[in-house]
JSON list of C-alpha atoms and ligand atoms in Angstrom, two decimals:
[
{"chain": "E", "resi": 243, "resn": "MET", "atom": "CA", "xyz": [7.14, -26.59, -11.21]},
{"chain": "E", "resi": 244, "resn": "ALA", "atom": "CA", "xyz": [9.42, -25.83, -8.20]},
{"chain": "E", "resi": 245, "resn": "PRO", "atom": "CA", "xyz": [9.57, -21.75, -7.49]},
{"chain": "E", "resi": 246, "resn": "PRO", "atom": "CA", "xyz": [12.57, -20.01, -8.65]},
{"chain": "E", "resi": 247, "resn": "ARG", "atom": "CA", "xyz": [15.19, -19.05, -5.82]},
{"chain": "E", "resi": 248, "resn": "PRO", "atom": "CA", "xyz": [14.72, -15.70, -4.17]},
{"chain": "E", "resi": 249, "resn": "ALA", "atom": "CA", "xyz": [17.54, -14.23, -6.37]},
{"chain": "E", "resi": 250, "resn": "ASP", "atom": "CA", "xyz": [16.26, -15.11, -9.23]},
{"chain": "E", "resi": 251, "resn": "ALA", "atom": "CA", "xyz": [12.55, -14.32, -8.11]},
{"chain": "E", "resi": 252, "resn": "LEU", "atom": "CA", "xyz": [13.82, -11.27, -7.79]},
{"chain": "E", "resi": 253, "resn": "ALA", "atom": "CA", "xyz": [15.76, -10.48, -10.79]},
{"chain": "E", "resi": 254, "resn": "GLN", "atom": "CA", "xyz": [13.16, -11.49, -12.58]},
{"chain": "E", "resi": 255, "resn": "ALA", "atom": "CA", "xyz": [10.56, -8.89, -10.81]},
{"chain": "E", "resi": 256, "resn": "GLN", "atom": "CA", "xyz": [13.08, -6.32, -11.39]},
{"chain": "E", "resi": 257, "resn": "ALA", "atom": "CA", "xyz": [13.11, -6.81, -14.86]},
{"chain": "E", "resi": 258, "resn": "ALA", "atom": "CA", "xyz": [9.14, -7.12, -15.44]},
{"chain": "E", "resi": 259, "resn": "ALA", "atom": "CA", "xyz": [8.75, -4.25, -13.43]},
{"chain": "E", "resi": 260, "resn": "ALA", "atom": "CA", "xyz": [11.43, -2.05, -15.39]},
{"chain": "E", "resi": 261, "resn": "ALA", "atom": "CA", "xyz": [9.24, -3.41, -18.90]},
{"chain": "E", "resi": 262, "resn": "ALA", "atom": "CA", "xyz": [6.39, -2.14, -17.79]},
{"chain": "E", "resi": 263, "resn": "THR", "atom": "CA", "xyz": [5.52, 1.57, -19.23]},
{"chain": "E", "resi": 264, "resn": "SER", "atom": "CA", "xyz": [1.96, 2.11, -18.30]},
{"chain": "E", "resi": 265, "resn": "ILE", "atom": "CA", "xyz": [-0.37, 0.80, -14.72]},
{"chain": "E", "resi": 266, "resn": "GLU", "atom": "CA", "xyz": [-2.33, -1.20, -16.85]},
{"chain": "E", "resi": 267, "resn": "GLN", "atom": "CA", "xyz": [1.21, -3.17, -18.14]},
{"chain": "E", "resi": 268, "resn": "LEU", "atom": "CA", "xyz": [2.55, -3.06, -15.01]},
{"chain": "E", "resi": 269, "resn": "CYS", "atom": "CA", "xyz": [-0.77, -5.11, -13.83]},
{"chain": "E", "resi": 270, "resn": "ALA", "atom": "CA", "xyz": [-0.61, -7.65, -16.29]},
{"chain": "E", "resi": 271, "resn": "ALA", "atom": "CA", "xyz": [3.45, -8.52, -15.36]},
{"chain": "E", "resi": 272, "resn": "ILE", "atom": "CA", "xyz": [2.10, -8.72, -11.73]},
{"chain": "E", "resi": 273, "resn": "GLN", "atom": "CA", "xyz": [-0.86, -11.25, -12.70]},
{"chain": "E", "resi": 274, "resn": "ALA", "atom": "CA", "xyz": [1.60, -13.27, -14.79]},
{"chain": "E", "resi": 275, "resn": "PHE", "atom": "CA", "xyz": [5.14, -13.83, -12.83]},
{"chain": "E", "resi": 276, "resn": "ASP", "atom": "CA", "xyz": [4.75, -16.73, -10.79]},
{"chain": "E", "resi": 277, "resn": "GLY", "atom": "CA", "xyz": [8.27, -15.52, -8.59]},
{"chain": "E", "resi": 278, "resn": "CYS", "atom": "CA", "xyz": [6.28, -15.17, -5.41]},
{"chain": "E", "resi": 279, "resn": "ALA", "atom": "CA", "xyz": [5.56, -18.70, -3.11]},
{"chain": "E", "resi": 280, "resn": "LEU", "atom": "CA", "xyz": [2.18, -16.78, -1.83]},
{"chain": "E", "resi": 281, "resn": "LYS", "atom": "CA", "xyz": [0.60, -17.31, -5.62]},
{"chain": "E", "resi": 282, "resn": "ARG", "atom": "CA", "xyz": [0.44, -20.74, -5.44]},
{"chain": "E", "resi": 283, "resn": "THR", "atom": "CA", "xyz": [-2.03, -20.29, -1.80]},
{"chain": "E", "resi": 284, "resn": "ALA", "atom": "CA", "xyz": [-3.94, -17.12, -3.00]},
{"chain": "E", "resi": 285, "resn": "ARG", "atom": "CA", "xyz": [-7.18, -17.15, -5.12]},
{"chain": "E", "resi": 286, "resn": "GLN", "atom": "CA", "xyz": [-6.28, -13.95, -6.76]},
{"chain": "E", "resi": 287, "resn": "THR", "atom": "CA", "xyz": [-3.52, -11.24, -7.69]},
{"chain": "E", "resi": 288, "resn": "VAL", "atom": "CA", "xyz": [-4.66, -8.42, -6.10]},
{"chain": "E", "resi": 289, "resn": "THR", "atom": "CA", "xyz": [-3.40, -5.58, -7.70]},
{"chain": "E", "resi": 290, "resn": "HIS", "atom": "CA", "xyz": [-5.23, -2.34, -6.76]},
{"chain": "E", "resi": 291, "resn": "ASP", "atom": "CA", "xyz": [-8.47, -0.67, -6.24]},
{"chain": "E", "resi": 292, "resn": "GLY", "atom": "CA", "xyz": [-9.36, 3.08, -6.91]},
{"chain": "E", "resi": 293, "resn": "VAL", "atom": "CA", "xyz": [-8.77, 5.46, -9.84]},
{"chain": "E", "resi": 294, "resn": "PRO", "atom": "CA", "xyz": [-5.28, 4.46, -11.35]},
{"chain": "E", "resi": 295, "resn": "GLY", "atom": "CA", "xyz": [-2.89, 7.71, -11.70]},
{"chain": "E", "resi": 296, "resn": "ALA", "atom": "CA", "xyz": [-4.44, 9.14, -8.94]},
{"chain": "E", "resi": 297, "resn": "PRO", "atom": "CA", "xyz": [-2.73, 12.65, -6.79]},
{"chain": "E", "resi": 298, "resn": "VAL", "atom": "CA", "xyz": [-2.77, 10.31, -3.85]},
{"chain": "E", "resi": 299, "resn": "LEU", "atom": "CA", "xyz": [-1.43, 6.46, -3.96]},
{"chain": "E", "resi": 300, "resn": "LEU", "atom": "CA", "xyz": [-1.79, 4.47, -0.31]},
{"chain": "E", "resi": 301, "resn": "VAL", "atom": "CA", "xyz": [-0.01, 1.23, -0.05]},
{"chain": "E", "resi": 302, "resn": "GLY", "atom": "CA", "xyz": [-0.98, -1.09, 2.26]},
{"chain": "E", "resi": 303, "resn": "GLU", "atom": "CA", "xyz": [0.71, -4.00, 3.32]},
{"chain": "E", "resi": 304, "resn": "ALA", "atom": "CA", "xyz": [-1.36, -7.37, 2.06]},
{"chain": "E", "resi": 305, "resn": "PRO", "atom": "CA", "xyz": [-4.88, -9.06, 1.03]},
{"chain": "E", "resi": 306, "resn": "GLY", "atom": "CA", "xyz": [-6.42, -10.59, 3.71]},
{"chain": "E", "resi": 307, "resn": "ARG", "atom": "CA", "xyz": [-9.32, -13.51, 3.08]},
{"chain": "E", "resi": 308, "resn": "GLU", "atom": "CA", "xyz": [-11.80, -11.57, 1.76]},
{"chain": "E", "resi": 309, "resn": "GLU", "atom": "CA", "xyz": [-10.05, -9.28, -0.11]},
{"chain": "E", "resi": 310, "resn": "ASP", "atom": "CA", "xyz": [-8.10, -12.76, -1.76]},
{"chain": "E", "resi": 311, "resn": "GLU", "atom": "CA", "xyz": [-11.80, -13.50, -2.89]},
{"chain": "E", "resi": 312, "resn": "ALA", "atom": "CA", "xyz": [-12.65, -10.46, -4.46]},
{"chain": "E", "resi": 313, "resn": "GLY", "atom": "CA", "xyz": [-9.46, -9.37, -5.61]},
{"chain": "E", "resi": 314, "resn": "LYS", "atom": "CA", "xyz": [-9.68, -6.02, -4.48]},
{"chain": "E", "resi": 315, "resn": "PRO", "atom": "CA", "xyz": [-7.54, -4.37, -2.02]},
{"chain": "E", "resi": 316, "resn": "PHE", "atom": "CA", "xyz": [-8.42, -3.41, 1.67]},
{"chain": "E", "resi": 317, "resn": "ILE", "atom": "CA", "xyz": [-12.38, -4.33, 1.74]},
{"chain": "E", "resi": 318, "resn": "GLY", "atom": "CA", "xyz": [-12.51, -6.30, 4.58]},
{"chain": "E", "resi": 319, "resn": "ARG", "atom": "CA", "xyz": [-13.54, -4.63, 8.20]},
{"chain": "E", "resi": 320, "resn": "SER", "atom": "CA", "xyz": [-9.75, -2.98, 8.21]},
{"chain": "E", "resi": 321, "resn": "GLY", "atom": "CA", "xyz": [-10.98, -2.03, 4.84]},
{"chain": "E", "resi": 322, "resn": "GLN", "atom": "CA", "xyz": [-14.40, -0.30, 5.89]},
{"chain": "E", "resi": 323, "resn": "LEU", "atom": "CA", "xyz": [-12.14, 1.41, 8.76]},
{"chain": "E", "resi": 324, "resn": "LEU", "atom": "CA", "xyz": [-9.82, 2.51, 6.25]},
{"chain": "E", "resi": 325, "resn": "ASP", "atom": "CA", "xyz": [-12.26, 4.00, 4.11]},
{"chain": "E", "resi": 326, "resn": "ARG", "atom": "CA", "xyz": [-13.74, 5.94, 7.00]},
{"chain": "E", "resi": 327, "resn": "MET", "atom": "CA", "xyz": [-10.30, 6.91, 7.95]},
{"chain": "E", "resi": 328, "resn": "LEU", "atom": "CA", "xyz": [-9.56, 8.47, 4.04]},
{"chain": "E", "resi": 329, "resn": "GLY", "atom": "CA", "xyz": [-12.84, 10.02, 3.70]},
{"chain": "E", "resi": 330, "resn": "SER", "atom": "CA", "xyz": [-12.12, 12.07, 7.10]},
{"chain": "E", "resi": 331, "resn": "ILE", "atom": "CA", "xyz": [-10.16, 13.94, 4.75]},
{"chain": "E", "resi": 332, "resn": "GLY", "atom": "CA", "xyz": [-11.47, 14.30, 1.68]},
{"chain": "E", "resi": 333, "resn": "LEU", "atom": "CA", "xyz": [-10.16, 11.21, 0.03]},
{"chain": "E", "resi": 334, "resn": "ASN", "atom": "CA", "xyz": [-12.21, 8.10, -1.65]},
{"chain": "E", "resi": 335, "resn": "ARG", "atom": "CA", "xyz": [-11.41, 5.49, -4.16]},
{"chain": "E", "resi": 336, "resn": "ALA", "atom": "CA", "xyz": [-14.30, 6.68, -6.53]},
{"chain": "E", "resi": 337, "resn": "SER", "atom": "CA", "xyz": [-12.11, 10.16, -7.54]},
{"chain": "E", "resi": 338, "resn": "ASN", "atom": "CA", "xyz": [-8.93, 10.42, -5.77]},
{"chain": "E", "resi": 339, "resn": "ILE", "atom": "CA", "xyz": [-6.78, 8.03, -4.20]},
{"chain": "E", "resi": 340, "resn": "CYS", "atom": "CA", "xyz": [-5.61, 4.92, -5.31]},
{"chain": "E", "resi": 341, "resn": "ILE", "atom": "CA", "xyz": [-4.62, 1.80, -3.36]},
{"chain": "E", "resi": 342, "resn": "THR", "atom": "CA", "xyz": [-2.48, -1.01, -3.47]},
{"chain": "E", "resi": 343, "resn": "ASN", "atom": "CA", "xyz": [-0.45, -3.43, -1.40]},
{"chain": "E", "resi": 344, "resn": "ALA", "atom": "CA", "xyz": [3.38, -4.12, -0.46]},
{"chain": "E", "resi": 345, "resn": "VAL", "atom": "CA", "xyz": [2.49, -7.81, -1.52]},
{"chain": "E", "resi": 346, "resn": "TYR", "atom": "CA", "xyz": [0.05, -9.06, -3.94]},
{"chain": "E", "resi": 347, "resn": "TRP", "atom": "CA", "xyz": [-1.40, -12.27, -2.71]},
{"chain": "E", "resi": 348, "resn": "ARG", "atom": "CA", "xyz": [-3.02, -13.40, 0.52]},
{"chain": "E", "resi": 349, "resn": "PRO", "atom": "CA", "xyz": [-0.61, -14.46, 3.13]},
{"chain": "E", "resi": 350, "resn": "PRO", "atom": "CA", "xyz": [-1.60, -17.86, 4.30]},
{"chain": "E", "resi": 351, "resn": "GLY", "atom": "CA", "xyz": [-4.03, -17.35, 7.28]},
{"chain": "E", "resi": 352, "resn": "ASN", "atom": "CA", "xyz": [-3.73, -14.04, 7.78]},
{"chain": "E", "resi": 353, "resn": "ARG", "atom": "CA", "xyz": [0.01, -14.16, 8.42]},
{"chain": "E", "resi": 354, "resn": "PRO", "atom": "CA", "xyz": [2.42, -10.89, 8.19]},
{"chain": "E", "resi": 355, "resn": "PRO", "atom": "CA", "xyz": [4.23, -10.84, 4.66]},
{"chain": "E", "resi": 356, "resn": "SER", "atom": "CA", "xyz": [8.11, -11.98, 4.75]},
{"chain": "E", "resi": 357, "resn": "ARG", "atom": "CA", "xyz": [10.87, -10.61, 4.76]},
{"chain": "E", "resi": 358, "resn": "ASP", "atom": "CA", "xyz": [11.97, -12.68, 0.94]},
{"chain": "E", "resi": 359, "resn": "GLU", "atom": "CA", "xyz": [7.75, -12.55, 0.16]},
{"chain": "E", "resi": 360, "resn": "LEU", "atom": "CA", "xyz": [8.41, -8.25, 0.56]},
{"chain": "E", "resi": 361, "resn": "ALA", "atom": "CA", "xyz": [11.52, -8.22, -1.27]},
{"chain": "E", "resi": 362, "resn": "ILE", "atom": "CA", "xyz": [10.22, -9.69, -4.57]},
{"chain": "E", "resi": 363, "resn": "CYS", "atom": "CA", "xyz": [7.42, -7.67, -4.62]},
{"chain": "E", "resi": 364, "resn": "ALA", "atom": "CA", "xyz": [8.96, -4.59, -3.81]},
{"chain": "E", "resi": 365, "resn": "PRO", "atom": "CA", "xyz": [10.87, -3.85, -7.42]},
{"chain": "E", "resi": 366, "resn": "PHE", "atom": "CA", "xyz": [6.62, -3.95, -8.31]},
{"chain": "E", "resi": 367, "resn": "VAL", "atom": "CA", "xyz": [5.79, -1.85, -5.74]},
{"chain": "E", "resi": 368, "resn": "ALA", "atom": "CA", "xyz": [8.07, 0.92, -6.34]},
{"chain": "E", "resi": 369, "resn": "ARG", "atom": "CA", "xyz": [7.26, 1.07, -10.21]},
{"chain": "E", "resi": 370, "resn": "PHE", "atom": "CA", "xyz": [3.86, 1.31, -9.55]},
{"chain": "E", "resi": 371, "resn": "VAL", "atom": "CA", "xyz": [4.55, 4.32, -7.23]},
{"chain": "E", "resi": 372, "resn": "GLU", "atom": "CA", "xyz": [6.57, 5.42, -9.99]},
{"chain": "E", "resi": 373, "resn": "LEU", "atom": "CA", "xyz": [3.99, 4.99, -13.34]},
{"chain": "E", "resi": 374, "resn": "SER", "atom": "CA", "xyz": [1.16, 6.47, -11.04]},
{"chain": "E", "resi": 375, "resn": "GLN", "atom": "CA", "xyz": [3.27, 9.74, -10.11]},
{"chain": "E", "resi": 376, "resn": "PRO", "atom": "CA", "xyz": [1.19, 10.60, -6.93]},
{"chain": "E", "resi": 377, "resn": "ARG", "atom": "CA", "xyz": [1.66, 13.92, -5.34]},
{"chain": "E", "resi": 378, "resn": "LEU", "atom": "CA", "xyz": [1.47, 12.13, -2.17]},
{"chain": "E", "resi": 379, "resn": "VAL", "atom": "CA", "xyz": [2.09, 8.47, -1.10]},
{"chain": "E", "resi": 380, "resn": "LEU", "atom": "CA", "xyz": [0.74, 7.14, 2.31]},
{"chain": "E", "resi": 381, "resn": "PHE", "atom": "CA", "xyz": [1.42, 3.89, 3.61]},
{"chain": "E", "resi": 382, "resn": "ALA", "atom": "CA", "xyz": [-0.76, 1.49, 5.82]},
{"chain": "E", "resi": 383, "resn": "GLY", "atom": "CA", "xyz": [1.08, 0.17, 8.31]},
{"chain": "E", "resi": 384, "resn": "GLY", "atom": "CA", "xyz": [4.72, -0.85, 8.80]},
{"chain": "E", "resi": 385, "resn": "SER", "atom": "CA", "xyz": [5.48, -3.16, 6.73]},
{"chain": "E", "resi": 386, "resn": "ALA", "atom": "CA", "xyz": [4.62, -1.02, 3.59]},
{"chain": "E", "resi": 387, "resn": "ALA", "atom": "CA", "xyz": [6.87, 1.66, 4.59]},
{"chain": "E", "resi": 388, "resn": "GLN", "atom": "CA", "xyz": [9.88, -0.31, 5.51]},
{"chain": "E", "resi": 389, "resn": "SER", "atom": "CA", "xyz": [9.84, -1.97, 2.41]},
{"chain": "E", "resi": 390, "resn": "LEU", "atom": "CA", "xyz": [9.29, 1.15, 0.22]},
{"chain": "E", "resi": 391, "resn": "LEU", "atom": "CA", "xyz": [11.51, 3.30, 1.84]},
{"chain": "E", "resi": 392, "resn": "GLY", "atom": "CA", "xyz": [14.09, 1.06, 2.83]},
{"chain": "E", "resi": 393, "resn": "THR", "atom": "CA", "xyz": [14.10, 1.61, 6.35]},
{"chain": "E", "resi": 394, "resn": "SER", "atom": "CA", "xyz": [13.92, -1.00, 9.67]},
{"chain": "E", "resi": 395, "resn": "THR", "atom": "CA", "xyz": [12.37, 1.82, 11.72]},
{"chain": "E", "resi": 396, "resn": "GLY", "atom": "CA", "xyz": [9.09, 0.99, 13.39]},
{"chain": "E", "resi": 397, "resn": "ILE", "atom": "CA", "xyz": [5.69, 2.38, 12.71]},
{"chain": "E", "resi": 398, "resn": "LEU", "atom": "CA", "xyz": [5.19, 4.22, 15.84]},
{"chain": "E", "resi": 399, "resn": "LYS", "atom": "CA", "xyz": [8.43, 5.77, 14.87]},
{"chain": "E", "resi": 400, "resn": "LEU", "atom": "CA", "xyz": [7.73, 6.86, 11.62]},
{"chain": "E", "resi": 401, "resn": "ARG", "atom": "CA", "xyz": [4.23, 7.42, 12.18]},
{"chain": "E", "resi": 402, "resn": "GLY", "atom": "CA", "xyz": [3.65, 11.85, 12.42]},
{"chain": "E", "resi": 403, "resn": "GLN", "atom": "CA", "xyz": [6.20, 13.15, 10.27]},
{"chain": "E", "resi": 404, "resn": "LYS", "atom": "CA", "xyz": [6.67, 13.92, 7.11]},
{"chain": "E", "resi": 405, "resn": "LEU", "atom": "CA", "xyz": [8.55, 11.48, 5.41]},
{"chain": "E", "resi": 406, "resn": "ASP", "atom": "CA", "xyz": [9.84, 11.07, 1.49]},
{"chain": "E", "resi": 407, "resn": "TRP", "atom": "CA", "xyz": [9.89, 8.59, -1.05]},
{"chain": "E", "resi": 408, "resn": "GLN", "atom": "CA", "xyz": [12.43, 8.55, -3.70]},
{"chain": "E", "resi": 409, "resn": "GLY", "atom": "CA", "xyz": [11.78, 6.79, -7.10]},
{"chain": "E", "resi": 410, "resn": "PRO", "atom": "CA", "xyz": [14.56, 4.99, -9.00]},
{"chain": "E", "resi": 411, "resn": "ASP", "atom": "CA", "xyz": [14.64, 7.70, -10.98]},
{"chain": "E", "resi": 412, "resn": "GLY", "atom": "CA", "xyz": [15.57, 10.54, -8.06]},
{"chain": "E", "resi": 413, "resn": "ARG", "atom": "CA", "xyz": [11.87, 11.92, -7.77]},
{"chain": "E", "resi": 414, "resn": "ARG", "atom": "CA", "xyz": [10.83, 12.60, -4.69]},
{"chain": "E", "resi": 415, "resn": "VAL", "atom": "CA", "xyz": [7.62, 12.54, -3.58]},
{"chain": "E", "resi": 416, "resn": "PRO", "atom": "CA", "xyz": [5.99, 13.65, 0.22]},
{"chain": "E", "resi": 417, "resn": "ALA", "atom": "CA", "xyz": [5.11, 10.46, 1.93]},
{"chain": "E", "resi": 418, "resn": "PHE", "atom": "CA", "xyz": [3.21, 10.02, 5.28]},
{"chain": "E", "resi": 419, "resn": "ALA", "atom": "CA", "xyz": [2.86, 6.32, 7.43]},
{"chain": "E", "resi": 420, "resn": "LEU", "atom": "CA", "xyz": [-0.53, 5.30, 9.09]},
{"chain": "E", "resi": 421, "resn": "LEU", "atom": "CA", "xyz": [-0.76, 2.99, 11.80]},
{"chain": "E", "resi": 422, "resn": "HIS", "atom": "CA", "xyz": [-2.94, -0.07, 9.70]},
{"chain": "E", "resi": 423, "resn": "PRO", "atom": "CA", "xyz": [-6.07, 0.19, 10.38]},
{"chain": "E", "resi": 424, "resn": "ALA", "atom": "CA", "xyz": [-6.75, -3.77, 11.80]},
{"chain": "E", "resi": 425, "resn": "TYR", "atom": "CA", "xyz": [-4.12, -2.82, 14.50]},
{"chain": "E", "resi": 426, "resn": "LEU", "atom": "CA", "xyz": [-6.28, 0.54, 15.10]},
{"chain": "E", "resi": 427, "resn": "LEU", "atom": "CA", "xyz": [-9.33, -2.18, 15.31]},
{"chain": "E", "resi": 428, "resn": "ARG", "atom": "CA", "xyz": [-7.29, -4.06, 18.04]},
{"chain": "E", "resi": 429, "resn": "ASN", "atom": "CA", "xyz": [-5.86, -0.87, 19.94]},
{"chain": "E", "resi": 430, "resn": "PRO", "atom": "CA", "xyz": [-9.08, 1.42, 19.92]},
{"chain": "E", "resi": 431, "resn": "ALA", "atom": "CA", "xyz": [-7.21, 3.88, 22.09]},
{"chain": "E", "resi": 432, "resn": "ALA", "atom": "CA", "xyz": [-4.17, 4.61, 19.55]},
{"chain": "E", "resi": 433, "resn": "LYS", "atom": "CA", "xyz": [-6.94, 5.47, 17.19]},
{"chain": "E", "resi": 434, "resn": "ALA", "atom": "CA", "xyz": [-6.54, 9.14, 19.22]},
{"chain": "E", "resi": 435, "resn": "LEU", "atom": "CA", "xyz": [-3.10, 8.95, 16.69]},
{"chain": "E", "resi": 436, "resn": "ALA", "atom": "CA", "xyz": [-4.15, 8.08, 13.83]},
{"chain": "E", "resi": 437, "resn": "TRP", "atom": "CA", "xyz": [-6.52, 10.86, 14.17]},
{"chain": "E", "resi": 438, "resn": "ALA", "atom": "CA", "xyz": [-3.86, 13.52, 14.83]},
{"chain": "E", "resi": 439, "resn": "ASP", "atom": "CA", "xyz": [-1.95, 11.97, 11.98]},
{"chain": "E", "resi": 440, "resn": "LEU", "atom": "CA", "xyz": [-4.55, 12.24, 9.27]},
{"chain": "E", "resi": 441, "resn": "LEU", "atom": "CA", "xyz": [-5.54, 15.85, 10.18]},
{"chain": "E", "resi": 442, "resn": "ARG", "atom": "CA", "xyz": [-1.75, 16.49, 9.12]},
{"chain": "E", "resi": 443, "resn": "ILE", "atom": "CA", "xyz": [-2.34, 14.25, 6.77]},
{"chain": "E", "resi": 444, "resn": "GLN", "atom": "CA", "xyz": [-4.71, 17.31, 5.60]},
{"chain": "E", "resi": 445, "resn": "ASP", "atom": "CA", "xyz": [-2.32, 19.85, 5.99]},
{"chain": "E", "resi": 446, "resn": "GLU", "atom": "CA", "xyz": [-0.51, 18.57, 3.54]},
{"chain": "E", "resi": 447, "resn": "LEU", "atom": "CA", "xyz": [-3.44, 17.81, 1.11]},
{"chain": "E", "resi": 448, "resn": "SER", "atom": "CA", "xyz": [-3.83, 21.93, 1.21]},
{"chain": "E", "resi": 449, "resn": "ALA", "atom": "CA", "xyz": [-0.36, 22.63, 1.09]},
{"chain": "E", "resi": 450, "resn": "LEU", "atom": "CA", "xyz": [-0.47, 20.60, -2.27]},
{"chain": "E", "resi": 451, "resn": "GLY", "atom": "CA", "xyz": [-3.69, 22.39, -3.18]},
{"chain": "E", "resi": 452, "resn": "LEU", "atom": "CA", "xyz": [-5.26, 18.84, -3.46]},
{"chain": "E", "resi": 453, "resn": "ALA", "atom": "CA", "xyz": [-7.76, 19.46, -0.42]},
{"chain": "E", "resi": 454, "resn": "THR", "atom": "CA", "xyz": [-11.52, 18.51, -0.85]},
{"chain": "E", "resi": 455, "resn": "ASP", "atom": "CA", "xyz": [-14.01, 18.31, 1.99]},
{"chain": "E", "resi": 456, "resn": "GLY", "atom": "CA", "xyz": [-13.46, 16.12, 4.55]},
{"chain": "E", "resi": 457, "resn": "GLN", "atom": "CA", "xyz": [-15.93, 14.47, 7.03]},
{"chain": "E", "resi": 458, "resn": "SER", "atom": "CA", "xyz": [-15.51, 14.38, 10.97]},
{"chain": "E", "resi": 459, "resn": "SER", "atom": "CA", "xyz": [-13.49, 11.97, 12.86]},
{"chain": "E", "resi": 460, "resn": "PRO", "atom": "CA", "xyz": [-13.65, 8.54, 11.57]},
{"chain": "E", "resi": 461, "resn": "ALA", "atom": "CA", "xyz": [-14.25, 6.88, 14.81]},
{"chain": "U", "resi": 89, "resn": "URA", "atom": "N1", "xyz": [-4.82, -5.22, 5.11]},
{"chain": "U", "resi": 89, "resn": "URA", "atom": "C1", "xyz": [-4.11, -4.82, 4.01]},
{"chain": "U", "resi": 89, "resn": "URA", "atom": "O1", "xyz": [-2.73, -4.19, 4.66]},
{"chain": "U", "resi": 89, "resn": "URA", "atom": "N2", "xyz": [-4.44, -4.35, 2.74]},
{"chain": "U", "resi": 89, "resn": "URA", "atom": "C2", "xyz": [-5.76, -5.59, 2.00]},
{"chain": "U", "resi": 89, "resn": "URA", "atom": "O2", "xyz": [-5.77, -5.33, 1.17]},
{"chain": "U", "resi": 89, "resn": "URA", "atom": "C3", "xyz": [-6.58, -5.85, 3.75]},
{"chain": "U", "resi": 89, "resn": "URA", "atom": "C4", "xyz": [-6.52, -5.56, 4.50]}
]
């Protein structure tokens, strides 16, 4: 069966996301959704990992090959770097962070998700944030930040400052955009910027009363 036109798929995503009243229901709705063409080439739907409803929610870009095989976000090389970055400020998937993506299916060949693909998944991602009620939102990479903040500003301008995610119900949550770990693997010189951003996020965790022990630099 042909996939629905983008406008129809978006309307379907909006209705399905709005109807979900728990993260579990939302994930079931994402699994059942056939409006994103990426689903036809992906092996699995990758919704999240970590603790659903944790105080910190991180949104990445899209599953890659390893994530598509395992059904979990950020488990390949960039995921391992991400875990070290988060660990350095006391965040880990076992206790205080939930990790999701801006699209739920692997784009073929690990290309970046298209604007339509991001837009079609956006209602689910926004609802994921809303139902998770995080105290702090982190974006890994420009696509996730741009899609959720509705901006075209590049990641190099968005990083390093406190941002504000606003839900459909008007609730505002502090947010930070981080350079994507895959970018850091390709551009190790940029790790100094990422480390400065992590220290800024650690300050915010303290201000929110969410600080736990971090370790040393994740390099
Ligand atoms: N990159 C992402 O943005 N998300 C993943 O899940 C894996 C790699």
